[in-house]
Amino acid sequence: MAGRTLIFTGPPGSGKGTQAAHMRDRLGFVPLSSGDTLRAEIKAGSDIGKQAAQYVQAGTLVPDDIITGVMLAAVSRQPTSAGVILDGFPRTVGQAEALDDGLAAAGRKVDAVIDFRIDDGLIVERIVNRRICKNCGATYNIRFCPPKVANVCDRCGGELMQRVDDREDVIRTRLATYREQTTPLIEFYDRRGLLRSVDASREAPAVESDVVALIEALG
Ligand code: AMP
C-alpha cells in the first residue's frame, strides 16, 4: 500500500508499537516510533539525545520543536511511495500542526489516525511487566507473554531489561501527561474526520485484525 501516512495514537502500553510492527510485516508499512527514535538518540549521546534525556526519564513530554524536527527528518528519509506509520507522534496539537506543514513539504498528508483505546488500570499492569530485549528490541510481558527462558530473548538470545521509565511512578506520570496533552489532539483529528479507533484492551491478534480492516477500508 504505497504512500499512506498513518498515525497511531494511544497511551503508553496500549500496544500501538506492537501493531505498527505487525503492519510492517503484513502490509509493508515503515513504522516510525518517536519513543524509539529518542531512546536511540539518548543512547548515541547526540545533542538531541542530551536535550531529550531529562524529559524521557521523568515521563514528561520533550519540547515540540525537538521532537517535530526529529520526526519530520525521519519521514523525509522515506521515499514518498512508502507507507509510514507514525507511532507516538504527534502528541500535542502544536506537533500536529507542525506535522501538517512538514508533510505538505514532503508531498504527503495524514490519511488516518488510529486511536488505541484502553483503561489506565490495565496499562499499568501491562507496563510494569514489560521487558525489552537489549539487543533486538523485541517486547515481552513476564505475565502474559513471557520468554521461553526467563530473562532471555526468544528471537536472538539477548538479555531482557526493563525501561527506566516503565517503573510504576513514572508510568503514572506518563499516563497523566498523555491524558492531559493528547486528548485535545484526538479531538483535533476527529473534527477533520480522520479519527478511527480500536478496542486495545483485547489480545493482540484481535486488535491486529481490526487495524488491518481499518487500513484496508481506506482503499
Ligand atoms: P513512548 O515510548 O512513546 O512511551 O515515549 C517515551 C518518552 O519519549 C515519552 O514519555 C516522552 O518523554 C518522549 N516522547 C515520545 N514521543 C513524544 C512526542 N511526540 N512528544 C514529546 N515527547 C515524546
PDB file of C-alpha atoms and ligand atoms in Angstrom:
ATOM      1  CA  MET A   1       0.000   0.000   0.000  1.00  0.00           C
ATOM      2  CA  ALA A   2       2.073   2.904  -1.260  1.00  0.00           C
ATOM      3  CA  GLY A   3       2.434   6.335   0.178  1.00  0.00           C
ATOM      4  CA  ARG A   4      -0.096   6.335   3.006  1.00  0.00           C
ATOM      5  CA  THR A   5       0.730   8.322   6.139  1.00  0.00           C
ATOM      6  CA  LEU A   6      -0.978   6.919   9.231  1.00  0.00           C
ATOM      7  CA  ILE A   7      -0.794   7.979  12.858  1.00  0.00           C
ATOM      8  CA  PHE A   8      -1.194   5.553  15.760  1.00  0.00           C
ATOM      9  CA  THR A   9      -2.249   7.296  18.971  1.00  0.00           C
ATOM     10  CA  GLY A  10      -2.924   5.754  22.338  1.00  0.00           C
ATOM     11  CA  PRO A  11      -1.449   5.795  25.826  1.00  0.00           C
ATOM     12  CA  PRO A  12       1.872   4.113  26.561  1.00  0.00           C
ATOM     13  CA  GLY A  13       1.296   0.360  26.812  1.00  0.00           C
ATOM     14  CA  SER A  14      -1.742   0.348  24.523  1.00  0.00           C
ATOM     15  CA  GLY A  15       0.085  -1.942  22.073  1.00  0.00           C
ATOM     16  CA  LYS A  16       0.403   0.555  19.220  1.00  0.00           C
ATOM     17  CA  GLY A  17       4.131  -0.144  18.778  1.00  0.00           C
ATOM     18  CA  THR A  18       3.475  -3.882  18.557  1.00  0.00           C
ATOM     19  CA  GLN A  19       0.733  -3.299  15.982  1.00  0.00           C
ATOM     20  CA  ALA A  20       2.916  -0.908  13.963  1.00  0.00           C
ATOM     21  CA  ALA A  21       5.491  -3.720  13.717  1.00  0.00           C
ATOM     22  CA  HIS A  22       2.743  -6.144  12.589  1.00  0.00           C
ATOM     23  CA  MET A  23       1.673  -3.670   9.878  1.00  0.00           C
ATOM     24  CA  ARG A  24       5.284  -3.582   8.685  1.00  0.00           C
ATOM     25  CA  ASP A  25       5.299  -7.376   8.386  1.00  0.00           C
ATOM     26  CA  ARG A  26       1.795  -7.703   6.887  1.00  0.00           C
ATOM     27  CA  LEU A  27       1.343  -4.587   4.770  1.00  0.00           C
ATOM     28  CA  GLY A  28       4.861  -3.211   4.259  1.00  0.00           C
ATOM     29  CA  PHE A  29       4.458  -0.008   6.282  1.00  0.00           C
ATOM     30  CA  VAL A  30       7.539   1.678   7.746  1.00  0.00           C
ATOM     31  CA  PRO A  31       6.940   2.230  11.497  1.00  0.00           C
ATOM     32  CA  LEU A  32       8.499   5.428  12.848  1.00  0.00           C
ATOM     33  CA  SER A  33       8.319   5.486  16.652  1.00  0.00           C
ATOM     34  CA  SER A  34       9.056   8.763  18.415  1.00  0.00           C
ATOM     35  CA  GLY A  35       9.945   6.984  21.684  1.00  0.00           C
ATOM     36  CA  ASP A  36      12.350   4.558  19.948  1.00  0.00           C
ATOM     37  CA  THR A  37      13.917   7.427  17.998  1.00  0.00           C
ATOM     38  CA  LEU A  38      14.516   9.437  21.173  1.00  0.00           C
ATOM     39  CA  ARG A  39      15.925   6.421  23.022  1.00  0.00           C
ATOM     40  CA  ALA A  40      18.338   5.809  20.124  1.00  0.00           C
ATOM     41  CA  GLU A  41      19.463   9.475  20.244  1.00  0.00           C
ATOM     42  CA  ILE A  42      19.969   9.243  24.020  1.00  0.00           C
ATOM     43  CA  LYS A  43      21.954   6.018  23.670  1.00  0.00           C
ATOM     44  CA  ALA A  44      24.126   7.578  20.957  1.00  0.00           C
ATOM     45  CA  GLY A  45      24.785  10.612  23.194  1.00  0.00           C
ATOM     46  CA  SER A  46      23.805  13.053  20.401  1.00  0.00           C
ATOM     47  CA  ASP A  47      22.891  16.710  21.085  1.00  0.00           C
ATOM     48  CA  ILE A  48      19.217  15.851  20.644  1.00  0.00           C
ATOM     49  CA  GLY A  49      19.637  12.897  22.989  1.00  0.00           C
ATOM     50  CA  LYS A  50      21.197  15.134  25.635  1.00  0.00           C
ATOM     51  CA  GLN A  51      18.348  17.646  25.351  1.00  0.00           C
ATOM     52  CA  ALA A  52      15.669  14.924  25.470  1.00  0.00           C
ATOM     53  CA  ALA A  53      17.041  12.662  28.235  1.00  0.00           C
ATOM     54  CA  GLN A  54      15.684  14.510  31.283  1.00  0.00           C
ATOM     55  CA  TYR A  55      12.132  14.572  29.880  1.00  0.00           C
ATOM     56  CA  VAL A  56      12.115  10.922  28.822  1.00  0.00           C
ATOM     57  CA  GLN A  57      13.405   9.801  32.215  1.00  0.00           C
ATOM     58  CA  ALA A  58      10.767  11.851  34.041  1.00  0.00           C
ATOM     59  CA  GLY A  59       7.940  10.683  31.758  1.00  0.00           C
ATOM     60  CA  THR A  60       7.090  14.211  30.596  1.00  0.00           C
ATOM     61  CA  LEU A  61       6.952  15.440  27.006  1.00  0.00           C
ATOM     62  CA  VAL A  62      10.050  16.543  25.118  1.00  0.00           C
ATOM     63  CA  PRO A  63       9.572  20.116  23.758  1.00  0.00           C
ATOM     64  CA  ASP A  64       7.606  20.249  20.490  1.00  0.00           C
ATOM     65  CA  ASP A  65      10.403  21.740  18.362  1.00  0.00           C
ATOM     66  CA  ILE A  66      12.854  18.959  19.259  1.00  0.00           C
ATOM     67  CA  ILE A  67      10.519  16.045  18.584  1.00  0.00           C
ATOM     68  CA  THR A  68       8.994  17.626  15.491  1.00  0.00           C
ATOM     69  CA  GLY A  69      12.427  18.173  13.923  1.00  0.00           C
ATOM     70  CA  VAL A  70      13.473  14.584  14.604  1.00  0.00           C
ATOM     71  CA  MET A  71      10.260  13.020  13.307  1.00  0.00           C
ATOM     72  CA  LEU A  72       9.956  15.133  10.168  1.00  0.00           C
ATOM     73  CA  ALA A  73      13.552  14.239   9.333  1.00  0.00           C
ATOM     74  CA  ALA A  74      12.667  10.557   9.773  1.00  0.00           C
ATOM     75  CA  VAL A  75       9.633  10.863   7.459  1.00  0.00           C
ATOM     76  CA  SER A  76      11.582  12.709   4.794  1.00  0.00           C
ATOM     77  CA  ARG A  77      14.179   9.915   4.702  1.00  0.00           C
ATOM     78  CA  GLN A  78      11.444   7.588   3.393  1.00  0.00           C
ATOM     79  CA  PRO A  79      10.567   7.619  -0.323  1.00  0.00           C
ATOM     80  CA  THR A  80       7.109   9.153  -0.919  1.00  0.00           C
ATOM     81  CA  SER A  81       5.993   5.807  -2.308  1.00  0.00           C
ATOM     82  CA  ALA A  82       6.490   4.168   1.139  1.00  0.00           C
ATOM     83  CA  GLY A  83       3.585   3.881   3.569  1.00  0.00           C
ATOM     84  CA  VAL A  84       4.589   5.155   7.011  1.00  0.00           C
ATOM     85  CA  ILE A  85       3.084   4.772  10.470  1.00  0.00           C
ATOM     86  CA  LEU A  86       3.878   7.483  12.977  1.00  0.00           C
ATOM     87  CA  ASP A  87       3.824   5.794  16.384  1.00  0.00           C
ATOM     88  CA  GLY A  88       3.662   8.157  19.364  1.00  0.00           C
ATOM     89  CA  PHE A  89       3.906  11.338  17.293  1.00  0.00           C
ATOM     90  CA  PRO A  90       2.231  13.813  17.245  1.00  0.00           C
ATOM     91  CA  ARG A  91       1.200  14.020  20.903  1.00  0.00           C
ATOM     92  CA  THR A  92       0.086  17.674  21.043  1.00  0.00           C
ATOM     93  CA  VAL A  93      -1.940  19.925  18.755  1.00  0.00           C
ATOM     94  CA  GLY A  94       1.197  22.055  18.216  1.00  0.00           C
ATOM     95  CA  GLN A  95       3.056  18.975  16.951  1.00  0.00           C
ATOM     96  CA  ALA A  96       0.091  18.054  14.730  1.00  0.00           C
ATOM     97  CA  GLU A  97       0.094  21.477  13.099  1.00  0.00           C
ATOM     98  CA  ALA A  98       3.851  21.347  12.518  1.00  0.00           C
ATOM     99  CA  LEU A  99       3.400  17.846  11.113  1.00  0.00           C
ATOM    100  CA  ASP A 100       0.818  19.062   8.571  1.00  0.00           C
ATOM    101  CA  ASP A 101       3.245  21.702   7.276  1.00  0.00           C
ATOM    102  CA  GLY A 102       6.165  19.281   7.188  1.00  0.00           C
ATOM    103  CA  LEU A 103       4.155  16.562   5.428  1.00  0.00           C
ATOM    104  CA  ALA A 104       2.902  19.009   2.803  1.00  0.00           C
ATOM    105  CA  ALA A 105       6.519  19.957   2.069  1.00  0.00           C
ATOM    106  CA  ALA A 106       7.323  16.239   1.723  1.00  0.00           C
ATOM    107  CA  GLY A 107       4.373  15.628  -0.644  1.00  0.00           C
ATOM    108  CA  ARG A 108       2.315  13.759   1.960  1.00  0.00           C
ATOM    109  CA  LYS A 109      -0.757  14.260   4.145  1.00  0.00           C
ATOM    110  CA  VAL A 110      -2.251  12.470   7.130  1.00  0.00           C
ATOM    111  CA  ASP A 111      -4.586   9.785   5.732  1.00  0.00           C
ATOM    112  CA  ALA A 112      -5.953   8.398   9.004  1.00  0.00           C
ATOM    113  CA  VAL A 113      -5.388   8.350  12.749  1.00  0.00           C
ATOM    114  CA  ILE A 114      -5.990   5.106  14.631  1.00  0.00           C
ATOM    115  CA  ASP A 115      -6.601   5.608  18.335  1.00  0.00           C
ATOM    116  CA  PHE A 116      -5.797   2.626  20.604  1.00  0.00           C
ATOM    117  CA  ARG A 117      -8.336   2.830  23.457  1.00  0.00           C
ATOM    118  CA  ILE A 118      -7.669   1.153  26.810  1.00  0.00           C
ATOM    119  CA  ASP A 119      -8.206   1.852  30.535  1.00  0.00           C
ATOM    120  CA  ASP A 120      -5.334   3.083  32.713  1.00  0.00           C
ATOM    121  CA  GLY A 121      -5.563   0.186  35.220  1.00  0.00           C
ATOM    122  CA  LEU A 122      -4.855  -2.388  32.520  1.00  0.00           C
ATOM    123  CA  ILE A 123      -1.991  -0.297  31.159  1.00  0.00           C
ATOM    124  CA  VAL A 124      -0.142  -0.116  34.477  1.00  0.00           C
ATOM    125  CA  GLU A 125      -0.367  -3.902  34.779  1.00  0.00           C
ATOM    126  CA  ARG A 126       0.957  -4.317  31.232  1.00  0.00           C
ATOM    127  CA  ILE A 127       3.818  -1.847  31.544  1.00  0.00           C
ATOM    128  CA  VAL A 128       5.262  -2.869  34.916  1.00  0.00           C
ATOM    129  CA  ASN A 129       5.560  -6.402  33.490  1.00  0.00           C
ATOM    130  CA  ARG A 130       7.049  -5.245  30.170  1.00  0.00           C
ATOM    131  CA  ARG A 131      10.585  -6.345  29.331  1.00  0.00           C
ATOM    132  CA  ILE A 132      12.570  -5.408  26.232  1.00  0.00           C
ATOM    133  CA  CYS A 133      15.475  -7.230  24.610  1.00  0.00           C
ATOM    134  CA  LYS A 134      18.641  -5.126  24.982  1.00  0.00           C
ATOM    135  CA  ASN A 135      19.854  -6.453  21.683  1.00  0.00           C
ATOM    136  CA  CYS A 136      16.942  -6.571  19.184  1.00  0.00           C
ATOM    137  CA  GLY A 137      14.210  -4.573  20.954  1.00  0.00           C
ATOM    138  CA  ALA A 138      11.633  -7.428  20.986  1.00  0.00           C
ATOM    139  CA  THR A 139       8.974  -6.847  23.658  1.00  0.00           C
ATOM    140  CA  TYR A 140       7.736  -9.368  26.249  1.00  0.00           C
ATOM    141  CA  ASN A 141       5.323  -9.322  29.156  1.00  0.00           C
ATOM    142  CA  ILE A 142       6.502 -11.501  32.037  1.00  0.00           C
ATOM    143  CA  ARG A 143       2.887 -12.302  32.979  1.00  0.00           C
ATOM    144  CA  PHE A 144       1.022 -12.509  29.690  1.00  0.00           C
ATOM    145  CA  CYS A 145       3.692 -13.166  27.075  1.00  0.00           C
ATOM    146  CA  PRO A 146       6.866 -14.397  28.826  1.00  0.00           C
ATOM    147  CA  PRO A 147      10.012 -15.550  27.024  1.00  0.00           C
ATOM    148  CA  LYS A 148      10.619 -19.341  26.953  1.00  0.00           C
ATOM    149  CA  VAL A 149      13.660 -18.929  29.252  1.00  0.00           C
ATOM    150  CA  ALA A 150      13.443 -16.265  31.975  1.00  0.00           C
ATOM    151  CA  ASN A 151      15.199 -13.045  31.020  1.00  0.00           C
ATOM    152  CA  VAL A 152      16.413 -14.338  27.640  1.00  0.00           C
ATOM    153  CA  CYS A 153      15.052 -13.168  24.268  1.00  0.00           C
ATOM    154  CA  ASP A 154      13.374 -15.969  22.228  1.00  0.00           C
ATOM    155  CA  ARG A 155      14.391 -14.296  18.991  1.00  0.00           C
ATOM    156  CA  CYS A 156      18.090 -13.536  19.458  1.00  0.00           C
ATOM    157  CA  GLY A 157      19.159 -14.846  22.889  1.00  0.00           C
ATOM    158  CA  GLY A 158      19.777 -11.276  24.122  1.00  0.00           C
ATOM    159  CA  GLU A 159      19.290 -10.217  27.729  1.00  0.00           C
ATOM    160  CA  LEU A 160      15.933  -8.640  28.651  1.00  0.00           C
ATOM    161  CA  MET A 161      15.693  -5.359  30.544  1.00  0.00           C
ATOM    162  CA  GLN A 162      13.090  -3.009  31.956  1.00  0.00           C
ATOM    163  CA  ARG A 163      12.952   0.537  30.571  1.00  0.00           C
ATOM    164  CA  VAL A 164      13.832   3.138  33.220  1.00  0.00           C
ATOM    165  CA  ASP A 165      10.530   4.895  32.526  1.00  0.00           C
ATOM    166  CA  ASP A 166       8.487   1.682  32.943  1.00  0.00           C
ATOM    167  CA  ARG A 167       8.515   1.971  36.762  1.00  0.00           C
ATOM    168  CA  GLU A 168       5.060   2.419  38.272  1.00  0.00           C
ATOM    169  CA  ASP A 169       5.585   6.019  39.492  1.00  0.00           C
ATOM    170  CA  VAL A 170       6.885   7.134  36.074  1.00  0.00           C
ATOM    171  CA  ILE A 171       4.061   5.283  34.300  1.00  0.00           C
ATOM    172  CA  ARG A 172       1.505   7.222  36.321  1.00  0.00           C
ATOM    173  CA  THR A 173       3.178  10.483  35.224  1.00  0.00           C
ATOM    174  CA  ARG A 174       3.281   9.329  31.595  1.00  0.00           C
ATOM    175  CA  LEU A 175      -0.416   8.439  31.683  1.00  0.00           C
ATOM    176  CA  ALA A 176      -1.406  11.754  33.272  1.00  0.00           C
ATOM    177  CA  THR A 177       0.718  13.603  30.687  1.00  0.00           C
ATOM    178  CA  TYR A 178      -0.889  11.609  27.908  1.00  0.00           C
ATOM    179  CA  ARG A 179      -4.465  12.252  29.027  1.00  0.00           C
ATOM    180  CA  GLU A 180      -3.829  15.959  29.558  1.00  0.00           C
ATOM    181  CA  GLN A 181      -1.832  16.749  26.395  1.00  0.00           C
ATOM    182  CA  THR A 182      -3.184  14.264  23.916  1.00  0.00           C
ATOM    183  CA  THR A 183      -6.954  14.443  24.450  1.00  0.00           C
ATOM    184  CA  PRO A 184      -7.136  17.761  22.505  1.00  0.00           C
ATOM    185  CA  LEU A 185      -5.175  16.076  19.713  1.00  0.00           C
ATOM    186  CA  ILE A 186      -7.773  13.311  19.392  1.00  0.00           C
ATOM    187  CA  GLU A 187     -10.484  15.984  19.115  1.00  0.00           C
ATOM    188  CA  PHE A 188      -8.390  17.845  16.510  1.00  0.00           C
ATOM    189  CA  TYR A 189      -8.319  14.775  14.225  1.00  0.00           C
ATOM    190  CA  ASP A 190     -11.918  13.811  14.982  1.00  0.00           C
ATOM    191  CA  ARG A 191     -13.118  17.224  13.761  1.00  0.00           C
ATOM    192  CA  ARG A 192     -11.333  16.568  10.477  1.00  0.00           C
ATOM    193  CA  GLY A 193     -12.975  13.176  10.029  1.00  0.00           C
ATOM    194  CA  LEU A 194      -9.630  11.353  10.202  1.00  0.00           C
ATOM    195  CA  LEU A 195     -10.113   9.542  13.516  1.00  0.00           C
ATOM    196  CA  ARG A 196     -10.706   5.781  13.775  1.00  0.00           C
ATOM    197  CA  SER A 197     -10.443   3.716  16.965  1.00  0.00           C
ATOM    198  CA  VAL A 198      -9.781   0.167  18.121  1.00  0.00           C
ATOM    199  CA  ASP A 199     -10.512  -1.503  21.457  1.00  0.00           C
ATOM    200  CA  ALA A 200      -6.910  -2.107  22.544  1.00  0.00           C
ATOM    201  CA  SER A 201      -7.799  -3.969  25.747  1.00  0.00           C
ATOM    202  CA  ARG A 202      -8.158  -7.257  23.818  1.00  0.00           C
ATOM    203  CA  GLU A 203      -5.477  -9.801  22.858  1.00  0.00           C
ATOM    204  CA  ALA A 204      -3.042  -8.654  20.152  1.00  0.00           C
ATOM    205  CA  PRO A 205      -4.425 -10.848  17.294  1.00  0.00           C
ATOM    206  CA  ALA A 206      -7.958  -9.419  17.693  1.00  0.00           C
ATOM    207  CA  VAL A 207      -6.603  -5.862  17.715  1.00  0.00           C
ATOM    208  CA  GLU A 208      -4.461  -6.679  14.678  1.00  0.00           C
ATOM    209  CA  SER A 209      -7.475  -7.835  12.601  1.00  0.00           C
ATOM    210  CA  ASP A 210      -9.293  -4.594  13.399  1.00  0.00           C
ATOM    211  CA  VAL A 211      -6.268  -2.470  12.456  1.00  0.00           C
ATOM    212  CA  VAL A 212      -5.860  -4.292   9.139  1.00  0.00           C
ATOM    213  CA  ALA A 213      -9.582  -3.849   8.389  1.00  0.00           C
ATOM    214  CA  LEU A 214      -9.391  -0.126   9.158  1.00  0.00           C
ATOM    215  CA  ILE A 215      -6.364   0.317   6.889  1.00  0.00           C
ATOM    216  CA  GLU A 216      -7.873  -1.730   4.085  1.00  0.00           C
ATOM    217  CA  ALA A 217     -11.068   0.335   4.282  1.00  0.00           C
ATOM    218  CA  LEU A 218      -9.004   3.407   3.379  1.00  0.00           C
ATOM    219  CA  GLY A 219      -8.763   1.910  -0.118  1.00  0.00           C
TER     220      GLY A 219
HETATM  221  P1  AMP B   1       6.989   6.234  24.342  1.00  0.00           P
HETATM  222  O1  AMP B   1       7.996   5.165  24.046  1.00  0.00           O
HETATM  223  O2  AMP B   1       6.140   6.584  23.159  1.00  0.00           O
HETATM  224  O3  AMP B   1       6.169   5.943  25.573  1.00  0.00           O
HETATM  225  O4  AMP B   1       7.828   7.572  24.647  1.00  0.00           O
HETATM  226  C1  AMP B   1       8.785   7.606  25.705  1.00  0.00           C
HETATM  227  C2  AMP B   1       9.052   9.056  26.083  1.00  0.00           C
HETATM  228  O5  AMP B   1       9.596   9.764  24.946  1.00  0.00           O
HETATM  229  C3  AMP B   1       7.832   9.865  26.489  1.00  0.00           C
HETATM  230  O6  AMP B   1       7.500   9.657  27.859  1.00  0.00           O
HETATM  231  C4  AMP B   1       8.321  11.293  26.212  1.00  0.00           C
HETATM  232  O7  AMP B   1       9.239  11.726  27.218  1.00  0.00           O
HETATM  233  C5  AMP B   1       9.114  11.111  24.922  1.00  0.00           C
HETATM  234  N1  AMP B   1       8.263  11.275  23.713  1.00  0.00           N
HETATM  235  C6  AMP B   1       7.900  10.315  22.812  1.00  0.00           C
HETATM  236  N2  AMP B   1       7.120  10.822  21.837  1.00  0.00           N
HETATM  237  C7  AMP B   1       6.974  12.129  22.113  1.00  0.00           C
HETATM  238  C8  AMP B   1       6.262  13.207  21.495  1.00  0.00           C
HETATM  239  N3  AMP B   1       5.540  13.016  20.377  1.00  0.00           N
HETATM  240  N4  AMP B   1       6.346  14.430  22.083  1.00  0.00           N
HETATM  241  C9  AMP B   1       7.068  14.639  23.184  1.00  0.00           C
HETATM  242  N5  AMP B   1       7.746  13.683  23.845  1.00  0.00           N
HETATM  243  C10 AMP B   1       7.712  12.428  23.322  1.00  0.00           C
END
